[in-house]
Structures are given as C-alpha cells and as structure tokens.
Amino acid sequence: MSTEAWLVILVALTFDFFNGFHDAANSIATAVSTRVLSPRFAVAWAAFWNFVAFIVFGTAVAKTIGSGIVDIGRLASLDIILAAVIGAIAWDIITWYYGLPTSSSHALVGGLIGAALVAAGHGALEASGIYKTAIFIVISPFLGLVLGVVLMNLSLLVGQQIAKRSTLERTNGVFRKLQLISAGAYSLGHGANDAQKTMGIITAVILIDHGRAVQDFHVAFPTVLAAQAAIALGTLAGGWRIVRTLGSKITKLQPVGGFAAESGAAITLFTTAHFGIPVSTTHTITGSIIGVGTTNRFSAVRWGLTGRVVYAWILTIPGAGIISAVAWYVMRLIPASLMAVLVLIGMLVWGGIWTQRRRHRAGASDAVFAPPH
C-alpha cells in the first residue's frame, strides 16, 4: 500500500480510539452510576466485550459503512475518506467537551456525505444506505425507549416477587448481578456496531488504493483485530464527561433501572447488527435510560438536558459534514499525507494535555480510571 493509504488508516484507527473514548459512557455509565461496578472494572469489562464482538456478529455493519453510504467506485483518491474521518473526529471532540452523548457513527456518516458531496457531487452518494441509516436515527432511540419501559416494568414485577420472600438488600443484590450481565451484553452490541465503522473505512481505503471494484469488498482479519483493539483501548481511557451526563444527569438510576436500560439497548443493537444496520449506540442507550426514567414518573427525566442532547443529535450529520467539506477544501492546498500527519500530531498533543489535566484532577495513581469530581 502507499504511504498515504497507511496514514489514512492510522487516522481512521485514531477515530476508532476516540470513538471508544467518546462512547465509553454508553457501555459503563449505568453500571458506574448505580455502583454495580467500580469505574476501573467497568471500563475493563466493557473493553473486553467490545473486543470480542466480531466473533459473534461478523462484519455486516462494516460493509454498509464502507460501501453503502458513498460509491467508492467514484472516489478517485483517498482525500474524501480522510476528510470524512477528520470531520467525525472534530465533531466527537466538540461534543465530548460539552459532555453531550452524540453518535460517533452518525458523525462518520455525516463526514462521508459532506466530503463526497463537495468532491464528487450527489451522484457519489448511495441513497439506500443513507436512507436506512437516517430512518434508524428515529427508530433506534424509540425502540430503546419502548424496550426500556417494558423491561423496567417486568423487572419491577420480578423484584416485587423477590422482595416478598427476602429483604430489599437481597433484591438489589440480585439486580446488581444481573446488571453485570446486561452491561457486558450492551458492550458486546456496542463493539458489534461501532468498531465495524472503522473496519469499513479501512477496507474502503485498501480498495481505493489498489484500484479494486466495490464487489471485492471484504474485511480482512488483521483489519478486524486492529479496529476492535483501537475501540477497546479507547473505552479503557473513558470519556467521563459523558458518563456523568448519561449516568446521573438525565435521570436517577437504581440497579433495576440500569439492568432494564442496558438490556433494552442491547436487544436493539443485537438486532440491528445482525441485519447490518449502522445505528447509534448513543441514541439507543439514551432512549432506554429515558424510558426507564419515565416508568418512575414523567418528571423524573430532566427534559431540558434531554432536549439539548436531541439538538446535538440533529446537528451531528450536518455538523460533521460541514467540517469534512472544509477539510477536503483544505486538502486542495496541502497534500493529504501532510494533513493526516498534522491530524495525528494534533491528537497526540490533545491526548497529552488531557492526560495532564486528568492527573491534576484525579491524582497520578488513578489518572485514567477515576471519574471527575
């Protein structure tokens, strides 16, 4: 492969790492907020299930992202792919800074759309893949909400039966153990969905670099391992700003609620991963958490904050698309390989600054895993 292709792949893996970092909240927020798992164990538990997800679900989502959003046969260079990933990374950093649980998946889709539009026109877009992704922006959080409500009510009925024969402490203990399973199941669904986006991007880079047809789309095993490892490492780093938003700011969760929310979201992700539909894990778990909150009382959900989150969801695809379009125009002035190097250096600098701030807050001995005070 060319040097430019390797650099684009490195940037894609950087996005994958930040995807895990940004979306760590999805996998662990409920388990940490209900004190079922310590922060240190929660991220390790989530990272493990993220990594092994490809064994269970294959790579159907990767094909949708790699060849179902834009027509890679019409892309003459790697600039569009690089610009798309830059748009997704930038959007993730912006929303992470403000603690908003937005979709890294939709940021990548928006980046692909924005870069392809300015580079090759609307003819380079695959309408069917975009439509399928767009419709599930609405369906996945709604399905998560409905399943959250149903599973929460079922869990409460089961909890009442247990409480009749035992103490409240033992009832909570049962759901704490169940939440360990549901947290693993959700992380498995997260890895099956989100890591595959990067697999699709890397495979598209290889096809473009080798001048091969889209019919040759096949995710190689080394690509699978690299993408799963990157997202698992990102999850280990953890995006604690968003953990706090999902885990305690939208609604207050108990172990029974955490179990119901994670289980509802996991079922949604298992279903969509099976059919190769790239959905937002963030939207799904947020919908489940809201559904769980409403079973207590409607006012238990902080609707003002929820509204801000929804606005961020709506802006994700156009926001990332605009950034990627600007990045593509910048690459008319400087080589794509230089742009990739600048992005990698910028992420290293950002990572160094973030690490220093975490050490200042949490202490050097627990810099990565301790949530902020």
XYZ file of C-alpha atoms in Angstrom:
373
model
C 0.000 0.000 0.000
C 1.022 3.611 -0.480
C 2.297 5.797 2.357
C -0.806 7.971 2.025
C -3.071 4.948 2.490
C -1.204 3.887 5.653
C -1.518 7.414 7.056
C -5.268 7.490 6.357
C -5.616 4.113 8.079
C -3.774 5.467 11.130
C -6.147 8.437 11.251
C -9.098 6.030 10.951
C -7.774 3.980 13.878
C -7.352 7.233 15.819
C -11.021 7.922 15.180
C -11.811 4.388 16.345
C -9.881 5.004 19.570
C -11.718 8.272 20.148
C -14.987 6.539 19.295
C -14.337 4.159 22.194
C -13.254 7.071 24.396
C -16.277 9.182 23.462
C -18.748 6.284 23.689
C -17.317 4.615 26.796
C -20.207 6.302 28.575
C -22.652 4.206 26.578
C -21.177 0.986 27.893
C -20.468 1.864 31.517
C -22.495 4.901 32.626
C -25.425 2.979 34.080
C -23.230 0.372 35.787
C -20.999 3.058 37.357
C -23.851 5.365 38.389
C -25.685 2.511 40.157
C -22.383 1.481 41.832
C -22.664 -2.038 40.464
C -19.141 -1.758 39.065
C -16.203 0.389 40.041
C -15.000 2.746 37.272
C -11.775 0.756 36.876
C -13.516 -2.602 36.479
C -16.368 -1.176 34.395
C -14.128 0.091 31.598
C -12.113 -3.149 31.566
C -15.343 -5.188 31.402
C -16.694 -3.029 28.567
C -13.393 -3.095 26.667
C -13.276 -6.902 26.741
C -16.777 -7.301 25.295
C -16.106 -4.571 22.748
C -13.088 -6.530 21.539
C -14.737 -9.940 21.137
C -17.896 -8.636 19.428
C -16.753 -9.510 15.888
C -16.657 -13.216 16.812
C -20.405 -13.157 17.457
C -21.741 -10.712 14.871
C -19.385 -10.762 11.888
C -18.842 -7.627 9.771
C -22.191 -6.773 8.133
C -22.196 -3.207 9.504
C -18.672 -2.633 8.162
C -19.853 -3.324 4.621
C -22.706 -0.835 4.939
C -20.357 1.932 6.070
C -17.531 1.050 3.670
C -19.609 0.757 0.522
C -23.228 1.608 1.346
C -23.011 5.345 2.154
C -20.867 6.595 -0.732
C -19.957 4.967 -4.043
C -16.276 4.193 -3.522
C -16.024 3.317 -7.199
C -16.382 7.037 -7.992
C -13.785 8.212 -5.483
C -10.576 8.931 -7.365
C -8.414 9.487 -4.266
C -8.241 8.943 -0.540
C -8.911 12.608 0.223
C -12.643 12.058 0.694
C -12.133 9.251 3.208
C -9.568 11.287 5.153
C -11.786 14.384 5.162
C -14.728 12.281 6.389
C -12.741 10.857 9.307
C -11.417 14.323 10.214
C -14.994 15.635 10.319
C -16.054 12.778 12.595
C -13.093 13.238 14.965
C -13.642 17.004 15.199
C -17.356 16.576 15.944
C -16.616 13.975 18.611
C -14.139 16.301 20.326
C -16.601 19.202 20.275
C -19.469 17.176 21.768
C -17.168 15.419 24.260
C -16.026 18.825 25.524
C -19.619 19.829 26.244
C -20.481 16.416 27.705
C -23.119 15.645 25.061
C -23.725 11.948 24.242
C -23.859 12.188 20.437
C -23.283 9.499 17.845
C -19.775 8.827 16.565
C -21.392 6.606 13.943
C -23.549 9.390 12.572
C -20.603 11.780 12.747
C -18.730 9.421 10.417
C -21.740 9.102 8.110
C -22.059 12.900 8.035
C -18.357 13.208 7.296
C -18.645 10.805 4.362
C -21.667 12.635 2.966
C -20.138 16.111 3.319
C -16.790 15.206 1.748
C -18.360 13.191 -1.084
C -20.804 15.980 -1.954
C -18.145 18.675 -2.404
C -15.688 16.319 -4.100
C -17.848 14.276 -6.456
C -21.412 15.579 -6.255
C -24.618 13.877 -5.164
C -24.065 11.073 -7.667
C -21.383 9.660 -5.348
C -23.933 9.077 -2.583
C -25.687 5.751 -2.056
C -29.283 6.754 -1.345
C -30.389 3.367 0.003
C -27.643 3.208 2.645
C -28.189 6.806 3.714
C -31.946 6.284 3.946
C -31.506 3.143 6.036
C -29.162 4.992 8.399
C -31.391 8.085 8.590
C -34.571 6.184 9.401
C -32.884 4.433 12.302
C -31.875 7.782 13.802
C -35.530 7.859 14.871
C -36.196 4.134 15.252
C -33.217 3.141 17.446
C -33.852 5.562 20.364
C -37.606 4.940 20.141
C -37.082 1.177 20.182
C -34.651 1.588 23.083
C -37.227 3.706 24.941
C -40.036 1.170 24.425
C -37.855 -1.759 25.464
C -36.612 0.245 28.455
C -40.192 0.825 29.622
C -41.243 -2.815 29.051
C -38.171 -4.342 30.695
C -38.315 -1.902 33.605
C -41.924 -2.858 34.371
C -41.121 -6.555 34.053
C -38.086 -6.120 36.294
C -40.167 -4.306 38.894
C -42.685 -7.177 38.928
C -39.889 -9.697 39.382
C -38.317 -7.504 42.057
C -41.594 -7.350 43.959
C -41.838 -11.141 43.964
C -38.265 -11.443 45.235
C -38.920 -8.785 47.889
C -41.875 -10.764 49.238
C -39.542 -13.643 50.047
C -36.476 -11.685 51.003
C -35.065 -8.288 52.011
C -34.704 -5.159 49.898
C -30.931 -5.521 50.153
C -31.057 -9.013 48.650
C -33.383 -7.803 45.866
C -30.903 -5.080 44.944
C -28.139 -7.690 45.100
C -29.927 -9.832 42.510
C -30.219 -6.910 40.084
C -26.622 -5.901 40.697
C -25.546 -9.325 39.445
C -27.958 -9.131 36.530
C -26.612 -5.701 35.630
C -23.132 -7.148 35.298
C -24.534 -9.392 32.548
C -26.547 -6.618 30.893
C -23.521 -4.282 30.890
C -21.490 -6.976 29.123
C -24.304 -7.592 26.639
C -24.585 -3.897 25.831
C -20.818 -3.600 25.372
C -20.952 -6.592 23.033
C -23.576 -4.789 20.945
C -21.515 -1.594 21.049
C -18.451 -3.389 19.717
C -20.520 -5.124 17.033
C -21.760 -1.771 15.801
C -19.211 0.971 16.369
C -15.883 -0.786 15.754
C -17.222 -2.014 12.425
C -17.480 1.539 11.111
C -13.706 1.789 11.154
C -13.365 -1.668 9.606
C -15.493 -0.425 6.723
C -13.414 2.739 6.323
C -10.100 0.844 6.337
C -11.386 -1.671 3.801
C -12.573 1.185 1.564
C -9.096 2.756 1.802
C -7.496 -0.514 0.697
C -9.895 -0.887 -2.251
C -9.317 2.703 -3.401
C -5.557 2.450 -3.006
C -5.425 -0.797 -5.010
C -7.953 0.399 -7.601
C -10.232 -2.566 -6.965
C -14.006 -2.733 -7.513
C -16.560 -2.424 -4.731
C -17.603 -6.024 -5.427
C -14.273 -7.050 -3.875
C -15.328 -5.584 -0.505
C -14.125 -7.993 2.168
C -12.962 -7.144 5.677
C -9.626 -8.847 6.315
C -8.928 -10.396 9.718
C -5.998 -8.013 10.536
C -8.381 -5.099 9.889
C -10.898 -6.625 12.294
C -8.280 -7.035 15.019
C -6.890 -3.511 14.570
C -10.331 -1.860 14.719
C -11.533 -3.906 17.705
C -8.297 -3.237 19.588
C -8.463 0.517 18.929
C -12.039 0.883 20.187
C -11.283 -1.312 23.217
C -8.279 0.853 24.137
C -10.394 3.976 23.726
C -13.011 2.507 26.047
C -10.285 1.860 28.620
C -9.419 5.565 28.530
C -13.051 6.502 29.166
C -14.931 9.732 28.406
C -16.024 10.692 31.893
C -17.775 13.941 30.972
C -20.388 11.949 29.052
C -20.518 9.203 31.690
C -21.842 11.796 34.141
C -24.469 13.037 31.664
C -25.824 9.577 30.856
C -25.334 8.015 34.272
C -26.896 10.597 36.554
C -27.939 13.842 34.868
C -30.727 12.601 32.573
C -32.416 10.560 35.324
C -31.516 8.823 38.582
C -30.913 5.092 38.169
C -31.034 2.161 40.601
C -29.645 -1.325 39.786
C -33.025 -2.496 38.495
C -33.218 0.535 36.181
C -29.649 0.091 34.994
C -30.365 -3.553 34.144
C -33.525 -2.643 32.204
C -31.845 0.200 30.275
C -28.794 -1.838 29.272
C -30.875 -4.890 28.333
C -33.253 -2.861 26.159
C -30.369 -1.171 24.369
C -28.503 -4.482 23.946
C -31.505 -6.155 22.297
C -31.783 -3.241 19.861
C -28.084 -3.390 18.973
C -28.058 -7.176 18.539
C -30.957 -6.915 16.092
C -29.503 -4.086 14.003
C -26.006 -5.628 13.944
C -27.480 -8.872 12.622
C -29.061 -7.004 9.694
C -26.006 -4.797 9.093
C -27.760 -1.548 10.002
C -25.373 1.126 11.364
C -27.289 2.648 14.276
C -26.204 4.968 17.040
C -25.345 3.182 20.265
C -25.597 6.568 21.966
C -29.143 7.168 20.764
C -30.139 3.646 21.742
C -28.905 3.731 25.351
C -30.168 7.283 25.870
C -33.626 6.227 24.688
C -33.555 3.261 27.058
C -32.494 5.418 30.008
C -35.309 7.893 29.289
C -37.793 5.017 29.047
C -36.664 3.667 32.403
C -36.902 7.129 33.948
C -40.471 7.664 32.782
C -41.681 4.471 34.483
C -40.997 6.143 37.834
C -42.669 9.405 36.936
C -42.600 11.615 33.870
C -40.855 14.404 35.757
C -38.022 12.045 36.784
C -36.403 12.751 33.418
C -34.568 16.060 33.053
C -36.251 17.095 29.830
C -34.258 20.321 29.478
C -30.977 18.423 29.287
C -32.608 15.754 27.136
C -33.635 18.476 24.689
C -30.020 19.665 24.420
C -28.929 16.105 23.684
C -31.571 15.734 20.951
C -30.492 19.023 19.341
C -26.933 17.692 19.265
C -28.206 14.516 17.596
C -29.966 16.533 14.895
C -26.857 18.606 14.242
C -24.425 15.665 14.141
C -24.669 14.659 10.471
C -24.726 18.216 9.035
C -22.126 19.424 11.567
C -19.635 16.658 10.796
C -20.460 17.037 7.100
C -19.573 20.731 7.097
C -16.278 20.089 8.898
C -15.358 17.311 6.474
C -16.193 19.520 3.489
C -13.894 22.233 4.855
C -11.180 19.612 5.439
C -11.490 18.456 1.824
C -11.081 22.025 0.552
C -8.015 22.469 2.778
C -6.519 19.397 1.120
C -6.726 21.235 -2.202
C -3.977 23.431 -0.738
C -1.845 20.874 1.107
C -1.192 17.164 0.395
C -3.491 14.643 2.075
C -0.483 12.867 3.595
C 0.609 16.094 5.308
C -2.956 16.666 6.515
C -3.001 13.155 8.000
C 0.309 13.759 9.794
C -0.991 17.063 11.207
C -4.130 15.334 12.482
C -2.111 12.571 14.148
C 0.214 15.104 15.797
C -2.787 17.162 16.903
C -4.421 14.119 18.521
C -1.180 13.233 20.316
C -0.914 16.774 21.670
C -4.571 16.744 22.711
C -4.058 13.362 24.404
C -1.054 14.699 26.316
C -2.966 17.769 27.513
C -5.964 15.670 28.531
C -3.778 13.215 30.439
C -2.082 16.023 32.363
C -5.425 17.530 33.321
C -6.714 14.156 34.480
C -3.645 13.698 36.639
C -4.160 17.122 38.109
C -7.749 16.255 38.991
C -7.647 12.623 39.993
C -4.038 12.103 41.054
C -1.301 10.391 39.105
C -2.035 6.964 40.542
C -5.555 6.780 39.100
C -5.384 9.258 36.235
C -7.187 7.223 33.617
C -9.922 5.462 35.505
C -11.190 7.830 38.189
C -14.245 9.865 37.170
C -14.021 13.637 37.708
C -15.178 15.148 40.967
